[in-house]
Coordinates of C-alpha atoms in Angstrom, one line a residue:
Chain A
M6 CA 37.5 -17.2 39.4
A7 CA 40.8 -16.7 41.4
I8 CA 43.5 -15.3 39.5
E9 CA 47.3 -15.8 40.5
V10 CA 50.1 -13.5 38.8
K11 CA 53.5 -14.3 39.4
N12 CA 56.7 -12.3 39.3
I13 CA 55.6 -10.7 35.9
V14 CA 58.0 -8.3 34.1
K15 CA 57.2 -6.3 31.0
K16 CA 59.3 -4.0 29.2
F17 CA 58.6 -1.3 26.9
G18 CA 62.0 -0.5 25.0
S19 CA 64.0 0.1 28.3
F20 CA 61.4 1.1 30.2
A21 CA 60.4 -1.6 32.8
A22 CA 56.2 -1.1 32.9
L23 CA 56.1 -3.9 35.1
D24 CA 59.1 -5.1 37.3
G25 CA 58.1 -8.3 39.1
V26 CA 54.7 -8.2 40.0
D27 CA 53.0 -10.8 42.4
L28 CA 49.2 -10.5 43.1
K29 CA 46.7 -13.1 44.0
V30 CA 43.0 -12.4 43.6
A31 CA 40.5 -14.4 45.3
D32 CA 37.2 -15.6 43.4
G33 CA 34.3 -13.0 43.5
E34 CA 36.7 -10.1 44.7
L35 CA 36.5 -6.6 43.8
L36 CA 39.9 -5.2 43.3
A37 CA 41.3 -2.0 42.7
L38 CA 44.8 -1.4 41.1
L39 CA 45.5 2.3 42.1
G40 CA 48.5 4.3 41.1
P41 CA 49.7 7.2 39.2
S42 CA 49.8 7.4 35.6
G43 CA 52.9 5.2 34.4
S44 CA 52.9 3.0 37.4
G45 CA 52.0 0.0 35.1
K46 CA 48.5 -0.8 36.2
T47 CA 46.8 -0.7 33.0
T48 CA 49.7 -2.8 31.6
L49 CA 49.0 -5.2 34.3
L50 CA 45.4 -5.2 33.6
R51 CA 45.8 -6.0 29.8
I52 CA 48.1 -8.6 30.5
I53 CA 45.7 -10.3 32.5
A54 CA 43.2 -9.8 29.8
G55 CA 45.4 -11.4 27.2
L56 CA 45.7 -8.0 25.3
D57 CA 49.6 -7.7 26.1
W58 CA 51.9 -10.4 26.7
P59 CA 54.5 -10.1 29.5
D60 CA 58.4 -10.8 29.0
A61 CA 58.5 -12.9 32.0
G62 CA 56.3 -14.5 34.8
E63 CA 52.9 -16.4 34.9
V64 CA 49.4 -15.8 35.1
K65 CA 47.2 -18.5 36.3
F66 CA 43.5 -18.6 36.2
D67 CA 42.2 -21.3 38.9
G68 CA 45.5 -22.7 39.1
Q69 CA 45.6 -23.1 35.0
D70 CA 48.3 -21.5 32.8
A71 CA 46.1 -18.1 31.1
L72 CA 49.4 -17.1 29.1
A73 CA 48.7 -20.3 26.9
R74 CA 45.5 -19.1 26.0
G75 CA 44.8 -15.9 23.7
A76 CA 42.6 -13.2 24.6
G77 CA 39.3 -14.5 23.2
E78 CA 39.8 -17.9 24.7
R79 CA 40.1 -16.5 28.5
N80 CA 36.6 -15.7 29.0
V81 CA 37.4 -12.4 30.3
G82 CA 35.1 -9.3 29.8
F83 CA 37.0 -6.1 29.5
V84 CA 36.1 -2.6 29.5
F85 CA 38.0 0.0 27.9
Q86 CA 38.7 3.2 29.2
H87 CA 37.1 4.9 26.4
Y88 CA 34.7 2.4 25.9
A89 CA 35.7 0.9 22.5
L90 CA 32.1 0.6 21.3
F91 CA 31.6 -0.6 17.6
R92 CA 30.8 2.8 16.1
H93 CA 29.2 1.3 13.2
M94 CA 26.6 -0.9 15.1
S95 CA 23.5 -0.2 17.2
V96 CA 23.6 -0.9 21.0
F97 CA 21.7 -3.8 20.5
E98 CA 24.4 -5.1 18.0
N99 CA 27.1 -4.1 20.3
V100 CA 26.0 -6.2 23.0
A101 CA 25.1 -9.1 20.9
F102 CA 28.5 -9.0 19.5
G103 CA 30.2 -11.5 21.6
L104 CA 27.3 -14.0 21.3
R105 CA 27.3 -13.5 17.5
V106 CA 30.8 -14.6 16.8
Q107 CA 30.6 -17.5 19.0
P108 CA 31.9 -20.9 17.4
R109 CA 28.7 -22.5 15.6
K110 CA 28.7 -25.5 17.9
I111 CA 27.8 -23.2 21.0
R112 CA 26.1 -20.1 19.4
K113 CA 23.0 -19.4 20.5
T114 CA 19.7 -19.2 18.3
E115 CA 18.8 -15.8 17.2
A116 CA 15.9 -15.7 19.7
Q117 CA 18.2 -16.8 22.8
I118 CA 20.6 -14.0 21.8
R119 CA 17.6 -11.4 21.6
A120 CA 16.6 -12.6 25.0
R121 CA 20.1 -12.4 26.4
V122 CA 20.7 -9.1 25.2
K123 CA 17.4 -7.9 26.5
E124 CA 18.2 -8.9 29.7
L125 CA 21.6 -7.4 29.8
L126 CA 20.3 -4.2 28.7
D127 CA 17.5 -4.6 31.4
L128 CA 20.4 -5.0 33.9
V129 CA 22.4 -1.6 32.8
Q130 CA 18.8 0.1 32.7
L131 CA 19.1 1.3 29.1
D132 CA 16.9 -1.2 27.4
W133 CA 15.2 2.0 25.6
L134 CA 18.6 2.9 23.7
A135 CA 18.6 -0.4 22.0
E136 CA 18.4 1.4 18.5
R137 CA 20.7 3.8 18.7
Y138 CA 24.3 4.2 17.9
P139 CA 27.1 4.9 20.3
S140 CA 27.8 8.5 18.8
Q141 CA 24.2 9.4 20.0
L142 CA 25.1 8.5 23.7
S143 CA 26.2 10.5 26.9
G144 CA 29.5 9.0 28.3
G145 CA 27.7 7.5 31.3
Q146 CA 25.3 5.5 29.0
R147 CA 28.3 4.5 26.8
Q148 CA 30.1 3.2 29.8
R149 CA 27.0 0.9 30.9
I150 CA 26.8 -0.5 27.4
A151 CA 30.5 -1.2 27.2
L152 CA 29.9 -3.0 30.7
A153 CA 26.7 -5.0 29.2
R154 CA 28.7 -6.0 26.3
A155 CA 31.3 -7.3 28.3
L156 CA 29.1 -9.2 30.4
A157 CA 27.3 -10.7 27.6
I158 CA 29.8 -13.5 27.1
E159 CA 29.4 -14.4 30.8
P160 CA 32.8 -13.7 31.6
R161 CA 34.4 -15.4 34.5
I162 CA 36.4 -12.6 35.2
L163 CA 35.5 -8.8 34.7
L164 CA 38.3 -6.2 33.9
L165 CA 37.6 -2.5 33.9
D166 CA 40.3 0.2 32.5
E167 CA 39.7 3.5 34.1
P168 CA 35.9 3.0 34.0
F169 CA 34.8 6.1 35.0
G170 CA 37.9 8.3 34.2
A171 CA 36.2 10.2 31.1
L172 CA 33.0 11.0 33.0
D173 CA 32.1 14.4 35.1
A174 CA 31.8 14.2 38.8
K175 CA 28.4 13.6 39.4
V176 CA 27.8 10.7 36.9
R177 CA 30.9 9.4 38.1
K178 CA 29.4 9.0 41.9
E179 CA 26.4 7.4 40.5
L180 CA 28.2 4.7 38.4
R181 CA 30.5 3.9 41.2
Q182 CA 27.6 3.2 43.6
W183 CA 25.9 1.3 40.7
L184 CA 29.1 -0.7 39.9
R185 CA 29.3 -1.9 43.5
T186 CA 25.6 -3.1 43.5
L187 CA 26.1 -4.9 40.4
H188 CA 28.9 -6.5 41.6
E189 CA 27.2 -7.7 44.7
E190 CA 24.5 -9.1 42.4
I191 CA 26.5 -10.8 39.9
H192 CA 29.7 -11.6 41.9
V193 CA 32.2 -11.9 39.1
T194 CA 35.8 -11.8 40.1
S195 CA 36.5 -8.2 39.2
I196 CA 39.4 -5.8 38.8
F197 CA 39.3 -2.1 37.9
V198 CA 42.1 -0.1 37.3
T199 CA 42.0 3.9 38.9
H200 CA 44.2 6.6 39.6
D201 CA 41.5 8.2 41.8
Q202 CA 42.2 7.2 45.3
E203 CA 38.6 8.1 46.4
E204 CA 37.2 5.7 44.2
A205 CA 39.5 2.8 45.0
L206 CA 38.6 3.2 48.7
E207 CA 35.1 3.3 48.1
V208 CA 34.3 0.9 45.6
A209 CA 36.9 -2.0 46.2
N210 CA 37.1 -4.8 48.7
R211 CA 40.8 -4.8 48.2
V212 CA 43.0 -2.0 47.1
V213 CA 46.5 -2.6 45.2
V214 CA 48.7 0.4 45.3
M215 CA 51.2 0.6 42.4
D216 CA 54.2 2.9 41.6
K217 CA 56.8 2.6 39.0
G218 CA 56.0 -0.8 37.8
K219 CA 55.6 -2.3 41.3
I220 CA 53.1 -3.3 44.0
E221 CA 53.6 -0.9 47.2
Q222 CA 50.9 -2.4 49.4
I223 CA 47.9 -4.6 49.2
G224 CA 45.2 -4.2 51.6
T225 CA 41.7 -3.4 52.5
P226 CA 40.9 0.2 52.0
G227 CA 41.0 0.8 55.6
D228 CA 44.4 -0.9 55.8
V229 CA 46.3 1.3 53.4
Y230 CA 44.8 4.3 54.5
D231 CA 45.3 4.0 58.0
N232 CA 48.5 1.9 57.9
P233 CA 50.7 2.8 54.8
A234 CA 53.4 0.5 54.1
S235 CA 55.6 3.4 52.5
A236 CA 56.1 7.0 52.0
F237 CA 54.8 6.7 48.5
V238 CA 51.5 5.1 49.8
H239 CA 51.2 7.6 52.6
G240 CA 51.5 10.4 50.2
F241 CA 49.4 9.2 47.3
I242 CA 46.2 8.2 49.6
G243 CA 44.6 10.8 51.5
E244 CA 46.6 14.2 51.5
S245 CA 49.4 14.3 54.1
I246 CA 51.4 16.7 55.9
V247 CA 55.3 16.0 55.1
L248 CA 57.8 17.3 57.5
P249 CA 61.6 16.7 56.7
V250 CA 62.9 15.2 60.2
D251 CA 66.4 14.0 61.5
V252 CA 66.1 10.8 63.7
Q253 CA 69.3 10.3 66.2
G254 CA 69.2 7.7 68.9
G255 CA 65.5 7.4 68.7
Q256 CA 65.0 11.3 68.8
V257 CA 63.2 13.0 66.2
K258 CA 64.1 16.8 65.7
L259 CA 62.7 19.0 63.2
G260 CA 65.3 21.6 62.8
H261 CA 66.6 22.0 66.2
K262 CA 63.1 21.3 67.7
L263 CA 62.9 17.7 69.5
L264 CA 59.4 16.5 68.5
N265 CA 57.4 14.3 71.0
V266 CA 57.0 11.4 68.8
E267 CA 58.4 7.7 68.3
A268 CA 61.0 7.3 66.0
G269 CA 59.9 3.7 64.9
N270 CA 62.5 2.0 62.7
A271 CA 64.1 5.2 61.0
V272 CA 67.0 6.5 61.3
G273 CA 68.8 9.7 59.8
P274 CA 67.0 11.9 57.4
S275 CA 63.4 10.9 57.4
N276 CA 60.2 12.3 56.6
L277 CA 57.2 12.6 59.1
F278 CA 53.9 12.0 57.4
V279 CA 50.6 13.2 59.3
R280 CA 47.2 13.2 57.9
R281 CA 45.8 16.7 58.1
H282 CA 43.2 15.6 60.6
D283 CA 45.6 13.5 62.6
M284 CA 47.6 17.0 63.8
Q285 CA 46.2 17.9 67.1
I286 CA 45.6 21.4 67.8
G287 CA 46.1 23.0 71.0
A288 CA 47.2 26.1 73.1
V289 CA 50.8 27.2 73.0
G290 CA 52.7 24.8 75.2
E291 CA 50.6 21.8 74.7
G292 CA 52.4 20.5 71.5
S293 CA 56.0 19.9 70.5
L294 CA 55.3 22.5 67.4
E295 CA 54.4 26.0 67.6
G296 CA 53.2 28.1 65.0
T297 CA 50.7 31.1 64.0
V298 CA 47.3 30.6 62.2
R299 CA 47.5 32.4 58.8
R300 CA 44.4 31.6 57.1
V301 CA 41.1 29.6 58.0
R302 CA 38.1 28.1 55.7
T303 CA 35.3 26.5 57.0
F304 CA 33.2 24.1 55.3
G305 CA 30.8 21.3 56.4
P306 CA 32.2 19.8 60.1
I307 CA 35.4 21.2 59.6
Q308 CA 37.6 24.1 59.6
R309 CA 40.8 24.1 57.5
A310 CA 43.7 26.2 58.7
D311 CA 47.0 27.1 57.4
I312 CA 49.5 27.2 60.0
A313 CA 53.2 28.7 59.8
L314 CA 55.7 26.9 61.8
S315 CA 57.9 29.2 64.1
G316 CA 61.2 29.3 63.5
N317 CA 60.9 27.4 60.3
D318 CA 59.1 28.7 56.7
T319 CA 57.1 25.6 56.5
L320 CA 53.3 26.1 56.0
V321 CA 51.2 23.2 57.1
E322 CA 47.4 22.7 56.4
I323 CA 45.5 21.1 58.8
D324 CA 41.7 20.0 59.3
A325 CA 40.3 20.7 62.8
P326 CA 36.8 20.4 64.2
R327 CA 34.8 23.4 64.7
D328 CA 34.2 23.3 68.1
R329 CA 37.5 25.4 68.9
P330 CA 37.2 28.4 66.5
L331 CA 40.4 29.5 64.8
T332 CA 40.9 32.9 63.7
A333 CA 44.0 34.2 61.7
G334 CA 46.8 35.6 64.1
D335 CA 46.1 33.0 66.8
A336 CA 49.3 31.4 68.2
V337 CA 48.9 27.6 68.7
S338 CA 50.4 24.3 69.3
L339 CA 50.5 21.3 67.4
Q340 CA 51.1 17.8 68.0
P341 CA 50.9 14.8 65.5
R342 CA 48.3 12.4 66.9
R343 CA 48.8 9.5 64.5
Y344 CA 51.9 9.5 62.3
R345 CA 54.7 7.5 60.2
I346 CA 58.1 7.9 59.9
F347 CA 59.6 6.8 56.7
A348 CA 63.5 7.4 55.9
A349 CA 63.8 9.8 53.3
S350 CA 64.8 8.1 49.8
Chain B
M10 CA 40.2 35.2 26.7
S11 CA 39.8 32.9 24.0
A12 CA 36.2 33.6 24.0
P13 CA 35.2 34.7 20.5
L14 CA 35.2 38.5 20.1
P15 CA 31.5 40.0 19.6
L16 CA 31.2 40.1 15.7
S17 CA 28.7 42.9 15.1
P18 CA 30.3 46.2 16.5
L19 CA 33.6 45.0 15.2
R20 CA 32.6 43.7 11.8
S21 CA 32.7 47.5 10.0
A22 CA 36.0 48.0 11.5
S23 CA 37.5 45.0 10.3
S24 CA 36.2 45.0 6.8
S25 CA 38.2 48.4 6.3
T26 CA 41.3 47.3 8.3
L27 CA 41.5 43.4 7.7
T28 CA 40.7 43.4 4.1
E29 CA 41.9 44.6 0.8
P30 CA 40.2 47.6 -0.9
R31 CA 37.2 46.5 -3.1
W32 CA 39.4 46.9 -6.3
I33 CA 41.9 44.6 -5.2
R34 CA 39.6 42.0 -4.2
G35 CA 38.0 42.1 -7.5
T36 CA 40.8 41.9 -9.4
I37 CA 42.4 39.1 -7.5
I38 CA 38.9 37.2 -8.0
A39 CA 38.8 37.8 -11.6
L40 CA 42.3 36.4 -12.1
A41 CA 41.3 33.2 -10.2
V42 CA 38.2 32.8 -12.3
L43 CA 40.1 33.5 -15.5
F44 CA 42.7 30.9 -14.7
L45 CA 40.1 28.4 -13.9
I46 CA 38.3 29.0 -17.1
L47 CA 41.4 28.9 -19.1
L48 CA 42.9 25.9 -17.6
I49 CA 40.1 23.7 -16.7
V50 CA 36.7 24.7 -18.1
L51 CA 37.8 25.5 -21.6
P52 CA 39.5 22.3 -22.3
L53 CA 36.8 20.3 -21.2
V54 CA 34.3 21.9 -23.2
L55 CA 36.5 21.9 -26.3
V56 CA 36.8 18.0 -25.8
F57 CA 33.2 17.7 -25.8
S58 CA 32.5 20.3 -28.8
Q59 CA 35.3 18.7 -30.7
A60 CA 33.8 15.2 -30.1
F61 CA 30.5 16.0 -31.1
S62 CA 31.6 18.4 -33.9
R63 CA 30.2 16.1 -36.8
G64 CA 27.0 15.4 -35.0
F65 CA 26.0 12.7 -32.3
A66 CA 25.9 10.0 -35.3
A67 CA 29.4 10.6 -36.2
Y68 CA 30.4 10.5 -32.4
L69 CA 28.7 7.3 -31.9
R70 CA 30.3 5.8 -35.2
A71 CA 33.5 6.6 -33.8
L72 CA 33.0 5.0 -30.6
V73 CA 31.7 1.6 -32.0
E74 CA 34.8 1.5 -34.4
P75 CA 36.2 -2.0 -33.6
E76 CA 39.5 -0.5 -32.4
A77 CA 37.7 1.6 -30.2
Q78 CA 35.8 -0.8 -28.9
A79 CA 38.7 -3.1 -28.2
A80 CA 40.7 0.0 -26.2
I81 CA 37.6 0.2 -24.4
R82 CA 37.2 -3.1 -23.2
L83 CA 40.9 -3.5 -22.5
T84 CA 41.1 -0.5 -20.3
I85 CA 38.0 -1.6 -18.3
L86 CA 39.5 -5.2 -18.1
V87 CA 43.2 -3.6 -17.0
A88 CA 41.6 -1.1 -14.5
G89 CA 39.4 -4.0 -12.9
I90 CA 42.1 -6.3 -12.3
S91 CA 44.5 -3.6 -11.3
V92 CA 41.9 -1.8 -8.8
G93 CA 41.2 -5.6 -7.5
L94 CA 44.7 -6.1 -7.0
N95 CA 45.4 -3.2 -5.4
L96 CA 42.4 -3.0 -3.2
V97 CA 43.7 -6.4 -1.7
F98 CA 47.1 -5.4 -1.4
G99 CA 46.3 -1.9 -0.4
L100 CA 43.9 -3.3 2.8
I101 CA 46.5 -5.5 3.8
A102 CA 49.4 -3.1 3.8
A103 CA 47.4 -0.3 5.5
W104 CA 46.1 -2.6 8.2
A105 CA 49.5 -3.7 8.9
I106 CA 51.0 -0.3 8.7
A107 CA 48.1 1.4 10.8
K108 CA 47.3 -1.4 13.4
F109 CA 50.8 -2.9 14.1
D110 CA 54.2 -1.7 15.1
F111 CA 57.2 -3.6 13.6
P112 CA 60.8 -2.8 12.6
G113 CA 61.0 -1.5 9.0
K114 CA 57.6 0.1 9.4
T115 CA 58.8 3.6 8.1
M116 CA 60.7 1.9 5.5
L117 CA 57.5 0.3 4.2
I118 CA 55.5 3.3 4.2
S119 CA 58.1 5.2 2.1
L120 CA 58.1 2.0 -0.3
V121 CA 54.3 2.2 -0.9
D122 CA 54.8 5.8 -1.7
L123 CA 57.5 4.9 -4.2
P124 CA 55.3 4.5 -7.4
F125 CA 54.1 8.5 -6.7
S126 CA 57.7 9.7 -6.9
V127 CA 58.9 8.0 -9.7
S128 CA 58.2 9.0 -13.5
P129 CA 55.6 6.7 -14.9
V130 CA 57.9 6.0 -18.0
I131 CA 60.6 4.6 -15.6
S132 CA 57.7 2.6 -13.9
G133 CA 57.0 1.1 -17.2
L134 CA 60.9 0.7 -18.3
V135 CA 61.4 -1.4 -15.0
F136 CA 59.1 -4.0 -16.1
V137 CA 60.9 -4.0 -19.9
L138 CA 64.1 -4.6 -18.1
L139 CA 62.7 -7.2 -16.1
F140 CA 60.6 -8.9 -18.5
G141 CA 61.8 -7.9 -22.1
G142 CA 63.9 -10.1 -24.4
Q143 CA 67.0 -8.9 -23.3
G144 CA 65.4 -8.5 -19.7
Y145 CA 66.2 -10.7 -16.7
F146 CA 63.4 -13.1 -17.2
G147 CA 63.1 -12.5 -20.9
P148 CA 64.7 -15.6 -22.1
W149 CA 63.0 -17.9 -19.5
L150 CA 59.6 -16.4 -20.2
Q151 CA 60.4 -16.9 -23.9
S152 CA 61.5 -20.5 -23.6
H153 CA 58.2 -21.2 -21.9
D154 CA 56.1 -19.4 -24.3
I155 CA 54.6 -16.8 -21.6
Q156 CA 54.2 -13.4 -23.1
I157 CA 54.2 -10.6 -20.4
L158 CA 55.5 -7.4 -22.3
F159 CA 53.5 -5.9 -25.1
A160 CA 50.6 -8.2 -23.9
T161 CA 47.5 -7.7 -21.3
P162 CA 49.6 -8.9 -18.1
G163 CA 52.4 -6.3 -18.9
I164 CA 50.0 -3.6 -19.1
V165 CA 47.9 -4.7 -15.9
L166 CA 51.5 -4.9 -13.8
A167 CA 52.6 -1.5 -15.2
T168 CA 49.2 0.0 -14.4
T169 CA 49.0 -1.9 -10.8
F170 CA 52.5 -0.6 -9.9
V171 CA 51.4 3.0 -10.8
T172 CA 48.3 3.2 -9.0
F173 CA 49.4 1.1 -5.8
P174 CA 49.4 4.1 -3.2
F175 CA 46.0 5.0 -3.8
V176 CA 44.1 2.7 -1.5
V177 CA 46.8 2.4 0.9
R178 CA 47.2 6.1 1.2
A179 CA 43.4 6.8 1.7
L180 CA 43.2 4.3 4.6
I181 CA 46.4 4.8 6.7
P182 CA 45.5 8.1 8.2
L183 CA 41.7 6.7 8.6
M184 CA 42.9 3.6 10.4
Q185 CA 45.4 5.2 12.5
E186 CA 42.9 7.7 13.9
Q187 CA 40.5 4.8 14.6
G188 CA 43.2 3.3 16.7
T189 CA 43.0 -0.6 17.7
S190 CA 40.7 -0.5 20.5
E191 CA 37.7 -1.7 18.9
E192 CA 39.5 -4.6 17.5
E193 CA 41.0 -5.4 21.2
A194 CA 37.2 -5.3 22.1
A195 CA 36.1 -7.9 19.5
I196 CA 39.2 -10.2 20.1
S197 CA 38.5 -10.2 23.6
L198 CA 34.9 -11.1 23.3
G199 CA 35.9 -14.1 21.3
A200 CA 36.2 -13.0 17.8
S201 CA 38.9 -14.9 15.4
G202 CA 41.0 -12.5 13.8
L203 CA 39.2 -12.9 10.1
A204 CA 35.8 -12.1 12.0
T205 CA 37.3 -8.9 13.6
F206 CA 38.4 -7.8 10.5
F207 CA 35.2 -8.5 8.3
R208 CA 32.9 -7.5 11.2
V209 CA 34.8 -4.5 12.9
T210 CA 37.7 -3.1 10.9
L211 CA 36.4 -3.4 7.4
P212 CA 32.9 -1.6 8.3
N213 CA 34.7 1.1 10.0
I214 CA 36.4 2.0 6.9
K215 CA 34.3 1.2 3.8
W216 CA 33.9 5.1 3.0
G217 CA 37.6 5.1 2.6
V218 CA 37.9 2.0 0.8
L219 CA 35.5 3.2 -1.6
Y220 CA 37.3 6.4 -2.1
G221 CA 40.5 4.8 -2.3
V222 CA 39.1 2.5 -5.2
L223 CA 37.6 5.5 -7.2
L224 CA 40.9 7.3 -7.2
C225 CA 42.8 4.3 -8.0
N226 CA 40.3 3.4 -10.8
A227 CA 40.4 7.1 -12.4
R228 CA 44.1 6.8 -12.5
A229 CA 44.3 3.3 -13.8
M230 CA 42.0 4.1 -16.7
G231 CA 43.7 7.5 -17.5
E232 CA 47.3 6.2 -17.2
F233 CA 49.5 6.8 -20.3
G234 CA 53.4 7.0 -19.4
A235 CA 53.8 3.5 -17.9
V236 CA 51.3 2.0 -20.2
A237 CA 52.9 3.4 -23.4
V238 CA 56.2 1.8 -22.6
V239 CA 54.9 -1.5 -22.0
S240 CA 52.2 -1.9 -24.5
G241 CA 53.8 -1.9 -27.8
H242 CA 51.0 0.0 -29.4
I243 CA 49.4 -3.3 -31.0
R244 CA 46.1 -1.9 -32.6
G245 CA 43.0 -3.4 -31.5
E246 CA 45.2 -5.5 -29.1
T247 CA 47.3 -3.7 -26.6
N248 CA 46.0 -0.1 -26.8
T249 CA 44.1 1.4 -24.0
M250 CA 41.9 4.2 -24.2
P251 CA 44.7 7.1 -23.7
L252 CA 47.3 5.3 -26.3
L253 CA 44.4 5.0 -28.7
V254 CA 43.6 9.0 -28.4
E255 CA 47.2 9.7 -28.8
I256 CA 47.4 7.5 -31.9
L257 CA 44.1 8.6 -33.3
Y258 CA 45.4 12.1 -32.7
N259 CA 48.7 11.5 -34.4
E260 CA 46.7 10.4 -37.4
Y261 CA 44.8 13.5 -37.8
Q262 CA 41.7 12.0 -36.8
F263 CA 40.8 14.7 -34.3
M264 CA 36.9 13.9 -34.1
A265 CA 37.6 10.0 -33.4
A266 CA 40.4 11.1 -31.0
F267 CA 38.2 13.3 -29.0
A268 CA 35.3 10.9 -29.0
V269 CA 37.3 8.4 -26.9
A270 CA 38.7 11.3 -25.0
S271 CA 35.3 12.4 -24.0
L272 CA 34.7 9.4 -22.3
L273 CA 37.8 9.7 -20.2
A274 CA 36.8 13.1 -19.6
L275 CA 33.2 11.8 -18.7
L276 CA 35.0 9.4 -16.3
A277 CA 36.7 12.3 -14.6
L278 CA 33.7 14.2 -14.2
I279 CA 31.8 11.1 -12.5
T280 CA 34.7 10.3 -10.3
L281 CA 34.6 14.2 -8.9
A282 CA 31.1 13.8 -8.0
A283 CA 31.3 10.5 -6.6
K284 CA 34.2 12.1 -4.5
A285 CA 32.6 14.9 -3.4
I286 CA 30.0 12.4 -2.1
L287 CA 32.4 10.1 -0.3
E288 CA 34.0 13.2 1.3
R289 CA 30.9 14.0 3.0
H290 CA 30.8 10.7 4.5
L291 CA 34.2 10.6 5.5
D292 CA 33.9 13.8 7.4
P293 CA 33.6 12.8 11.1
N294 CA 31.7 15.8 11.8
I295 CA 28.8 14.6 9.4
D296 CA 29.0 10.9 9.9

């Protein structure tokens, strides 16, 4: 089911949690809402689910007004950050809940309900836990039961709030993989909220980057990583080296030093953003920045070096391939290979 | 830094530096035990010994007296209605206060506590002012031949008022701690508001509800001040057990007074035991 969100505004007191948000989600997409805490991503998710109401704007499911319907009538599966499993019900009854509360006319028979719950527990590979209670499960198991419960009502949209937020790193990685596979199997339009950029880039088809109640950029993981639309996105997704520069007449200067980079549209005080691995390291004279290596750490295929820029107190951290070993004390030059310049705000 | 210190090598040191000398500890404990015996155990023993002072047969005779029987019946009736009303209102009030945000919420919480901070006698007097012959609704009630004061309705009203906070107070912290996400999950799974309340909210607070009802009932059966003001002390009609105890005592029928009192004391003991059991269920570390 396609979702369309138009000009949504939501205020809590004087704080604008959402400040004019527009978003279109195509049928069958797996979309990530990515942003720091307080960016409004969870509020947007709750408004789509019908758990919160916007002060202004529209939400449409396949062109139909969703705001005219309550949460229970939207046929949306919602997975809560802390799972919100019914603590007094067994795993089986948790998953069966959505089927048991259906109106009598369309409610399944007990045998059908049992079969469906069994099927869902098989899907999340936890059928052996059916008689346990939520307090007896691990975090990862609770998360999967919460997902099975949400899927029981055959939702047309699946919404997940920080689905892996409370799990340890290893379980998290497994569940991510698993969510991707699951989405390929059942292909329901899904939106998940996360503050973890790696998670968003790895799992989603498209990523929506949010900050301060607004959407900063929408694009594929490759897009938002390689072509960040704003300083915020560049800084939030992937780590960046940020150098304060001054742009005058197409020339970019760091202090008094002229840099051999294109100014683009920026004018006046700006920031130069470079990914750690996009800083080309060479012998003195090869690049427009010069400095001294202070410290080197090697792991895997890269070496990470702290380099103190000359004539300037700035310490930058770069990633270089290991084919040209660096040692502390080396004088080197740096040249941004790929970079972006955004006017300083 | 916060790792627990190894206990064994320090124990001998700590027992001499961190605690008082043995004789001080002994004296303090003895004082506490003495107080406990003097103020709690002794009166309780006294109630039962007085009640049985002329043997078990006399005790039973005192309890089957028509007046005593009427008082017991009235007390049970009043407590039953009051606890029932407070259960319904308490659930609604606690639900609204714990699960929703609305203007005037702090005000409502203070209002709920009001019966605790007002003297029961004043609580009773309020109803006299409202429904008494010279009260606001008195003339209208009289002309329609409706008896509230000096009758069961008045006693029920006064008792309900005085015991109102028990259920609410037991539930608010519990419901606040549980939050609203389970309810939201139920709603988004298609459950109606009522289904959500009965299938999710209520089962989660059932021990808290029982706890509140238990305390509410103990207070309702034992309430004296407010009931004394509105009852009118009509023998065999508007005397509850606590009122009857006082009347019998003032008439020097000590054995009968203590026999009725022993029932109230028994109620207190049962309440205490039930409370201890319920608290085990309410403890999140156990349940």
